[in-house]
PDB file of C-alpha atoms in Angstrom:
ATOM      1  CA  MET A  23       0.000   0.000   0.000  1.00 50.00           C
ATOM      2  CA  SER A  24       1.394   3.414  -0.960  1.00 58.00           C
ATOM      3  CA  ARG A  25       2.093   5.884   1.819  1.00 66.00           C
ATOM      4  CA  SER A  26       0.416   9.258   2.183  1.00 74.00           C
ATOM      5  CA  GLU A  27       2.460  12.326   1.215  1.00 73.00           C
ATOM      6  CA  ILE A  28       2.632  13.518   4.820  1.00 73.00           C
ATOM      7  CA  GLN A  29       4.038  10.165   5.981  1.00 74.00           C
ATOM      8  CA  HIS A  30       7.209  10.911   4.014  1.00 70.00           C
ATOM      9  CA  ARG A  31       7.693  14.296   5.718  1.00 76.00           C
ATOM     10  CA  ALA A  32       6.561  13.921   9.353  1.00 72.00           C
ATOM     11  CA  ASP A  33       7.272  11.448  12.148  1.00 77.00           C
ATOM     12  CA  PHE A  34       4.382   9.099  12.915  1.00 82.00           C
ATOM     13  CA  SER A  35       6.135   6.807  15.399  1.00 85.00           C
ATOM     14  CA  ALA A  36       4.873   8.517  18.569  1.00 93.00           C
ATOM     15  CA  ILE A  37       1.582   9.692  20.033  1.00 97.00           C
ATOM     16  CA  ARG A  38       0.694  13.112  18.695  1.00 96.00           C
ATOM     17  CA  TYR A  39      -2.759  13.359  20.261  1.00 97.00           C
ATOM     18  CA  ALA A  40      -3.506  11.421  23.453  1.00 98.00           C
ATOM     19  CA  GLN A  41      -6.963  12.998  23.468  1.00 97.00           C
ATOM     20  CA  CYS A  42      -9.306  14.393  20.832  1.00 96.00           C
ATOM     21  CA  TRP A  43      -9.720  18.116  21.438  1.00 95.00           C
ATOM     22  CA  GLU A  44     -12.809  18.715  19.324  1.00 93.00           C
ATOM     23  CA  ASP A  45     -16.195  18.954  21.066  1.00 93.00           C
ATOM     24  CA  SER A  46     -17.881  15.617  20.347  1.00 92.00           C
ATOM     25  CA  ARG A  47     -21.276  17.140  21.156  1.00 92.00           C
ATOM     26  CA  LEU A  48     -20.921  19.466  18.180  1.00 94.00           C
ATOM     27  CA  LEU A  49     -19.789  16.530  16.057  1.00 92.00           C
ATOM     28  CA  SER A  50     -22.798  14.407  16.969  1.00 94.00           C
ATOM     29  CA  GLY A  51     -25.119  17.376  16.663  1.00 94.00           C
ATOM     30  CA  ALA A  52     -23.949  17.944  13.099  1.00 93.00           C
ATOM     31  CA  LEU A  53     -23.801  14.309  11.938  1.00 92.00           C
ATOM     32  CA  LEU A  54     -26.838  12.922  13.814  1.00 94.00           C
ATOM     33  CA  PRO A  55     -25.146   9.497  13.947  1.00 96.00           C
ATOM     34  CA  ALA A  56     -28.030   7.410  15.338  1.00 96.00           C
ATOM     35  CA  GLY A  57     -28.544   4.413  13.055  1.00 97.00           C
ATOM     36  CA  ARG A  58     -25.962   5.600  10.526  1.00 97.00           C
ATOM     37  CA  HIS A  59     -22.637   4.163   9.355  1.00 97.00           C
ATOM     38  CA  CYS A  60     -19.966   6.773  10.116  1.00 97.00           C
ATOM     39  CA  LEU A  61     -16.401   7.345   8.919  1.00 96.00           C
ATOM     40  CA  SER A  62     -14.137   8.972  11.509  1.00 96.00           C
ATOM     41  CA  ILE A  63     -10.518  10.064  11.767  1.00 96.00           C
ATOM     42  CA  GLY A  64      -9.081   7.836  14.485  1.00 97.00           C
ATOM     43  CA  SER A  65      -6.723  10.155  16.407  1.00 97.00           C
ATOM     44  CA  ALA A  66      -7.007   9.034  20.060  1.00 97.00           C
ATOM     45  CA  GLY A  67     -10.445   7.499  19.512  1.00 97.00           C
ATOM     46  CA  ASP A  68     -12.626   9.807  21.606  1.00 97.00           C
ATOM     47  CA  ASN A  69     -14.741  11.145  18.746  1.00 97.00           C
ATOM     48  CA  SER A  70     -15.164   7.723  17.164  1.00 97.00           C
ATOM     49  CA  PHE A  71     -16.389   6.216  20.433  1.00 98.00           C
ATOM     50  CA  ALA A  72     -18.647   9.240  21.007  1.00 97.00           C
ATOM     51  CA  LEU A  73     -20.372   8.530  17.687  1.00 97.00           C
ATOM     52  CA  LEU A  74     -20.939   4.933  18.793  1.00 96.00           C
ATOM     53  CA  ALA A  75     -22.252   6.091  22.164  1.00 96.00           C
ATOM     54  CA  ASP A  76     -24.703   8.356  20.352  1.00 97.00           C
ATOM     55  CA  GLY A  77     -26.179   5.437  18.466  1.00 97.00           C
ATOM     56  CA  ALA A  78     -24.192   5.025  15.247  1.00 97.00           C
ATOM     57  CA  ALA A  79     -24.822   1.641  13.624  1.00 98.00           C
ATOM     58  CA  SER A  80     -21.084   1.385  12.969  1.00 97.00           C
ATOM     59  CA  VAL A  81     -18.004   3.593  12.977  1.00 97.00           C
ATOM     60  CA  THR A  82     -14.995   3.035  10.726  1.00 98.00           C
ATOM     61  CA  ALA A  83     -11.988   4.831  12.220  1.00 97.00           C
ATOM     62  CA  VAL A  84      -9.180   5.678   9.774  1.00 96.00           C
ATOM     63  CA  GLU A  85      -5.679   6.322  11.142  1.00 96.00           C
ATOM     64  CA  MET A  86      -2.196   6.187   9.564  1.00 93.00           C
ATOM     65  CA  ASN A  87      -0.211   6.459  12.824  1.00 95.00           C
ATOM     66  CA  ALA A  88       0.316   3.123  14.596  1.00 96.00           C
ATOM     67  CA  ALA A  89       0.800   4.939  17.919  1.00 97.00           C
ATOM     68  CA  GLN A  90      -2.639   6.506  17.556  1.00 98.00           C
ATOM     69  CA  VAL A  91      -4.119   3.109  16.728  1.00 98.00           C
ATOM     70  CA  ALA A  92      -2.601   1.853  19.994  1.00 98.00           C
ATOM     71  CA  CYS A  93      -4.402   4.685  21.799  1.00 98.00           C
ATOM     72  CA  ILE A  94      -7.689   3.600  20.234  1.00 99.00           C
ATOM     73  CA  GLU A  95      -7.112  -0.040  21.134  1.00 99.00           C
ATOM     74  CA  LEU A  96      -6.358   0.797  24.770  1.00 99.00           C
ATOM     75  CA  ARG A  97      -9.479   2.942  25.023  1.00 98.00           C
ATOM     76  CA  ARG A  98     -11.560   0.140  23.545  1.00 98.00           C
ATOM     77  CA  ALA A  99     -10.154  -2.325  26.082  1.00 99.00           C
ATOM     78  CA  ALA A 100     -10.697   0.169  28.902  1.00 99.00           C
ATOM     79  CA  TYR A 101     -14.332   0.751  27.926  1.00 98.00           C
ATOM     80  CA  LEU A 102     -14.885  -3.016  27.941  1.00 98.00           C
ATOM     81  CA  THR A 103     -13.063  -3.603  31.240  1.00 99.00           C
ATOM     82  CA  LEU A 104     -13.244  -0.597  33.564  1.00 98.00           C
ATOM     83  CA  ASP A 105     -16.055   1.330  35.167  1.00 98.00           C
ATOM     84  CA  HIS A 106     -16.318   5.077  34.565  1.00 98.00           C
ATOM     85  CA  ALA A 107     -14.347   6.126  37.646  1.00 98.00           C
ATOM     86  CA  GLU A 108     -11.544   3.695  36.808  1.00 99.00           C
ATOM     87  CA  PHE A 109     -11.459   4.884  33.208  1.00 99.00           C
ATOM     88  CA  LEU A 110     -11.003   8.490  34.350  1.00 98.00           C
ATOM     89  CA  GLN A 111      -8.144   7.389  36.591  1.00 99.00           C
ATOM     90  CA  LEU A 112      -6.383   5.571  33.750  1.00 99.00           C
ATOM     91  CA  LEU A 113      -6.863   8.582  31.499  1.00 98.00           C
ATOM     92  CA  GLY A 114      -5.371  10.896  34.122  1.00 98.00           C
ATOM     93  CA  SER A 115      -8.503  12.966  34.690  1.00 97.00           C
ATOM     94  CA  ARG A 116      -8.642  11.811  38.322  1.00 97.00           C
ATOM     95  CA  PRO A 117      -5.780  11.309  40.815  1.00 97.00           C
ATOM     96  CA  SER A 118      -4.717   7.678  41.096  1.00 97.00           C
ATOM     97  CA  GLN A 119      -1.915   5.399  42.200  1.00 97.00           C
ATOM     98  CA  GLU A 120      -3.620   2.443  40.489  1.00 98.00           C
ATOM     99  CA  ARG A 121      -3.074   3.245  36.805  1.00 98.00           C
ATOM    100  CA  VAL A 122      -0.587   0.450  36.145  1.00 98.00           C
ATOM    101  CA  LYS A 123      -2.971  -2.017  37.796  1.00 98.00           C
ATOM    102  CA  LEU A 124      -5.869  -0.695  35.701  1.00 99.00           C
ATOM    103  CA  TYR A 125      -3.799  -1.007  32.535  1.00 99.00           C
ATOM    104  CA  ARG A 126      -2.956  -4.607  33.375  1.00 98.00           C
ATOM    105  CA  ALA A 127      -6.661  -5.338  33.729  1.00 98.00           C
ATOM    106  CA  CYS A 128      -7.160  -4.105  30.149  1.00 99.00           C
ATOM    107  CA  ARG A 129      -4.312  -6.061  28.561  1.00 98.00           C
ATOM    108  CA  GLU A 130      -6.198  -9.259  27.722  1.00 97.00           C
ATOM    109  CA  LYS A 131      -8.561  -7.326  25.444  1.00 98.00           C
ATOM    110  CA  MET A 132      -5.769  -5.644  23.447  1.00 98.00           C
ATOM    111  CA  PRO A 133      -4.073  -6.894  20.251  1.00 98.00           C
ATOM    112  CA  ALA A 134      -0.361  -7.710  20.216  1.00 98.00           C
ATOM    113  CA  ASP A 135       0.785  -4.513  18.476  1.00 98.00           C
ATOM    114  CA  ALA A 136      -0.992  -2.278  20.973  1.00 98.00           C
ATOM    115  CA  LEU A 137       0.325  -4.348  23.882  1.00 98.00           C
ATOM    116  CA  ALA A 138       3.896  -4.029  22.644  1.00 98.00           C
ATOM    117  CA  PHE A 139       3.473  -0.265  22.299  1.00 98.00           C
ATOM    118  CA  TRP A 140       1.979   0.367  25.734  1.00 99.00           C
ATOM    119  CA  ASP A 141       4.135  -2.171  27.564  1.00 98.00           C
ATOM    120  CA  SER A 142       7.107  -0.051  26.463  1.00 98.00           C
ATOM    121  CA  MET A 143       5.583   3.115  28.008  1.00 97.00           C
ATOM    122  CA  PRO A 144       5.159   2.483  31.756  1.00 98.00           C
ATOM    123  CA  GLU A 145       5.813   6.128  32.638  1.00 98.00           C
ATOM    124  CA  ALA A 146       3.065   7.338  30.295  1.00 98.00           C
ATOM    125  CA  ILE A 147       0.648   4.876  31.881  1.00 98.00           C
ATOM    126  CA  ALA A 148       1.616   5.909  35.418  1.00 98.00           C
ATOM    127  CA  ASN A 149       1.099   9.590  34.545  1.00 98.00           C
ATOM    128  CA  GLY A 150      -2.241   8.985  32.803  1.00 98.00           C
ATOM    129  CA  ILE A 151      -2.596   7.964  29.164  1.00 98.00           C
ATOM    130  CA  GLY A 152      -4.458  11.174  28.339  1.00 98.00           C
ATOM    131  CA  SER A 153      -1.296  13.253  28.803  1.00 98.00           C
ATOM    132  CA  ALA A 154       1.010  11.076  26.685  1.00 98.00           C
ATOM    133  CA  GLY A 155       0.801  13.021  23.414  1.00 97.00           C
ATOM    134  CA  LYS A 156       2.917  15.796  21.959  1.00 97.00           C
ATOM    135  CA  PHE A 157      -0.097  18.114  21.794  1.00 97.00           C
ATOM    136  CA  GLU A 158      -0.891  17.485  25.465  1.00 98.00           C
ATOM    137  CA  ARG A 159       2.697  18.336  26.435  1.00 98.00           C
ATOM    138  CA  TYR A 160       2.330  21.554  24.452  1.00 98.00           C
ATOM    139  CA  PHE A 161      -0.781  22.459  26.445  1.00 98.00           C
ATOM    140  CA  ALA A 162       0.973  21.507  29.694  1.00 97.00           C
ATOM    141  CA  LEU A 163       3.839  23.856  28.808  1.00 98.00           C
ATOM    142  CA  PHE A 164       1.333  26.649  28.310  1.00 98.00           C
ATOM    143  CA  ARG A 165      -0.567  25.847  31.506  1.00 97.00           C
ATOM    144  CA  ASN A 166       2.480  25.504  33.766  1.00 97.00           C
ATOM    145  CA  TRP A 167       4.887  28.121  32.413  1.00 98.00           C
ATOM    146  CA  ILE A 168       3.234  30.529  29.970  1.00 98.00           C
ATOM    147  CA  LEU A 169      -0.221  31.208  31.418  1.00 98.00           C
ATOM    148  CA  PRO A 170       1.209  32.403  34.782  1.00 98.00           C
ATOM    149  CA  LEU A 171       2.938  35.217  32.882  1.00 97.00           C
ATOM    150  CA  ALA A 172      -0.497  36.643  32.082  1.00 97.00           C
ATOM    151  CA  HIS A 173      -2.757  35.613  34.961  1.00 98.00           C
ATOM    152  CA  SER A 174      -2.448  34.533  38.577  1.00 97.00           C
ATOM    153  CA  ARG A 175      -3.764  31.193  39.793  1.00 97.00           C
ATOM    154  CA  ARG A 176      -6.497  33.076  41.642  1.00 98.00           C
ATOM    155  CA  ARG A 177      -7.653  34.713  38.420  1.00 98.00           C
ATOM    156  CA  VAL A 178      -7.591  31.387  36.573  1.00 98.00           C
ATOM    157  CA  HIS A 179      -9.840  29.908  39.262  1.00 98.00           C
ATOM    158  CA  ALA A 180     -12.113  32.940  38.959  1.00 98.00           C
ATOM    159  CA  LEU A 181     -12.421  32.328  35.211  1.00 97.00           C
ATOM    160  CA  LEU A 182     -13.722  28.820  35.928  1.00 96.00           C
ATOM    161  CA  GLU A 183     -16.327  29.857  38.495  1.00 97.00           C
ATOM    162  CA  PRO A 184     -19.956  29.172  37.466  1.00 96.00           C
ATOM    163  CA  ARG A 185     -21.568  32.317  36.063  1.00 96.00           C
ATOM    164  CA  PHE A 186     -24.460  33.334  33.857  1.00 98.00           C
ATOM    165  CA  ARG A 187     -23.512  33.760  30.198  1.00 97.00           C
ATOM    166  CA  GLU A 188     -23.547  37.569  30.344  1.00 97.00           C
ATOM    167  CA  ASP A 189     -21.331  37.527  33.432  1.00 98.00           C
ATOM    168  CA  ARG A 190     -18.842  35.168  31.753  1.00 97.00           C
ATOM    169  CA  ILE A 191     -18.615  37.499  28.768  1.00 98.00           C
ATOM    170  CA  GLY A 192     -18.161  40.492  31.055  1.00 98.00           C
ATOM    171  CA  PHE A 193     -15.425  38.786  33.084  1.00 98.00           C
ATOM    172  CA  TYR A 194     -13.547  37.805  29.938  1.00 98.00           C
ATOM    173  CA  ASN A 195     -13.773  41.262  28.349  1.00 98.00           C
ATOM    174  CA  GLU A 196     -13.119  43.308  31.476  1.00 97.00           C
ATOM    175  CA  VAL A 197     -10.697  41.133  33.468  1.00 98.00           C
ATOM    176  CA  TRP A 198      -9.165  38.363  31.369  1.00 98.00           C
ATOM    177  CA  ASP A 199      -8.616  39.789  27.895  1.00 98.00           C
ATOM    178  CA  ASN A 200      -5.808  42.224  28.689  1.00 97.00           C
ATOM    179  CA  HIS A 201      -2.903  43.211  26.418  1.00 97.00           C
ATOM    180  CA  ARG A 202      -0.480  40.739  27.982  1.00 97.00           C
ATOM    181  CA  TRP A 203      -2.912  37.825  27.540  1.00 98.00           C
ATOM    182  CA  ARG A 204      -3.538  38.694  23.883  1.00 98.00           C
ATOM    183  CA  TRP A 205       0.158  38.988  23.079  1.00 98.00           C
ATOM    184  CA  ILE A 206       1.072  35.718  24.841  1.00 98.00           C
ATOM    185  CA  PHE A 207      -1.846  33.832  23.292  1.00 98.00           C
ATOM    186  CA  GLN A 208      -1.118  35.029  19.768  1.00 98.00           C
ATOM    187  CA  ALA A 209       2.582  34.209  20.092  1.00 98.00           C
ATOM    188  CA  PHE A 210       2.283  30.789  21.745  1.00 98.00           C
ATOM    189  CA  PHE A 211      -0.514  29.540  19.498  1.00 97.00           C
ATOM    190  CA  SER A 212       0.999  30.900  16.298  1.00 96.00           C
ATOM    191  CA  ARG A 213       1.626  28.534  13.403  1.00 94.00           C
ATOM    192  CA  THR A 214       5.371  28.710  14.050  1.00 94.00           C
ATOM    193  CA  VAL A 215       5.284  27.815  17.750  1.00 96.00           C
ATOM    194  CA  MET A 216       2.436  25.320  17.446  1.00 96.00           C
ATOM    195  CA  GLY A 217       4.154  23.672  14.497  1.00 92.00           C
ATOM    196  CA  ALA A 218       7.410  23.305  16.420  1.00 92.00           C
ATOM    197  CA  LEU A 219       6.105  22.357  19.869  1.00 95.00           C
ATOM    198  CA  GLY A 220       2.570  21.058  19.440  1.00 94.00           C
ATOM    199  CA  ARG A 221       2.095  19.541  16.020  1.00 90.00           C
ATOM    200  CA  ASP A 222       4.494  19.477  13.064  1.00 84.00           C
ATOM    201  CA  PRO A 223       5.386  22.287  10.631  1.00 82.00           C
ATOM    202  CA  GLU A 224       4.473  19.982   7.749  1.00 82.00           C
ATOM    203  CA  PHE A 225       0.874  19.805   8.971  1.00 81.00           C
ATOM    204  CA  PHE A 226       0.411  23.459   7.995  1.00 79.00           C
ATOM    205  CA  LYS A 227       1.582  23.114   4.395  1.00 77.00           C
ATOM    206  CA  TYR A 228      -1.927  23.283   2.944  1.00 68.00           C
ATOM    207  CA  VAL A 229      -3.540  25.370   5.678  1.00 71.00           C
TER     208      VAL A 229
END
């Protein structure tokens, strides 16, 4: 089988996206998957499984990166093996010292290629599989080192407080959206920086 053009120019040996960052509710709202046969980009698998959860008759996930396929296979095994609280622990969305144990419980439902991949990544499992991608490390860099240059932890917590829609808009416009925030955001999420630290410069060739 011939390789895609991008496979000759970018590295596809590692996890690029340990999570899907699109809003699956918008995806399902647009596609109305119930009873339909859906085609989905695999990535980490979240959107594909969301389509199934929303009633798709079948989902065919397409993915050229073997590391991303391993992410999908581990999620599939986790959905079949773990309860919701355990799944969130394995993902890293909840604190846990049991992630290696939870991974081991999933192993018997995983194919050999995915097992070989994840067995070689004990640190990623211990830290939560949802933080194992390049894009997630890019966001972590922003969260831990860049965001504090614009806003204090107290202000970040204030941003996340429950508010009515009009109050959220007012807080953002009057408190959050200052000159320093705009400059930092535009610089860090520029094509150049995102291409180097979060994705790959080659991904922007046709964008």
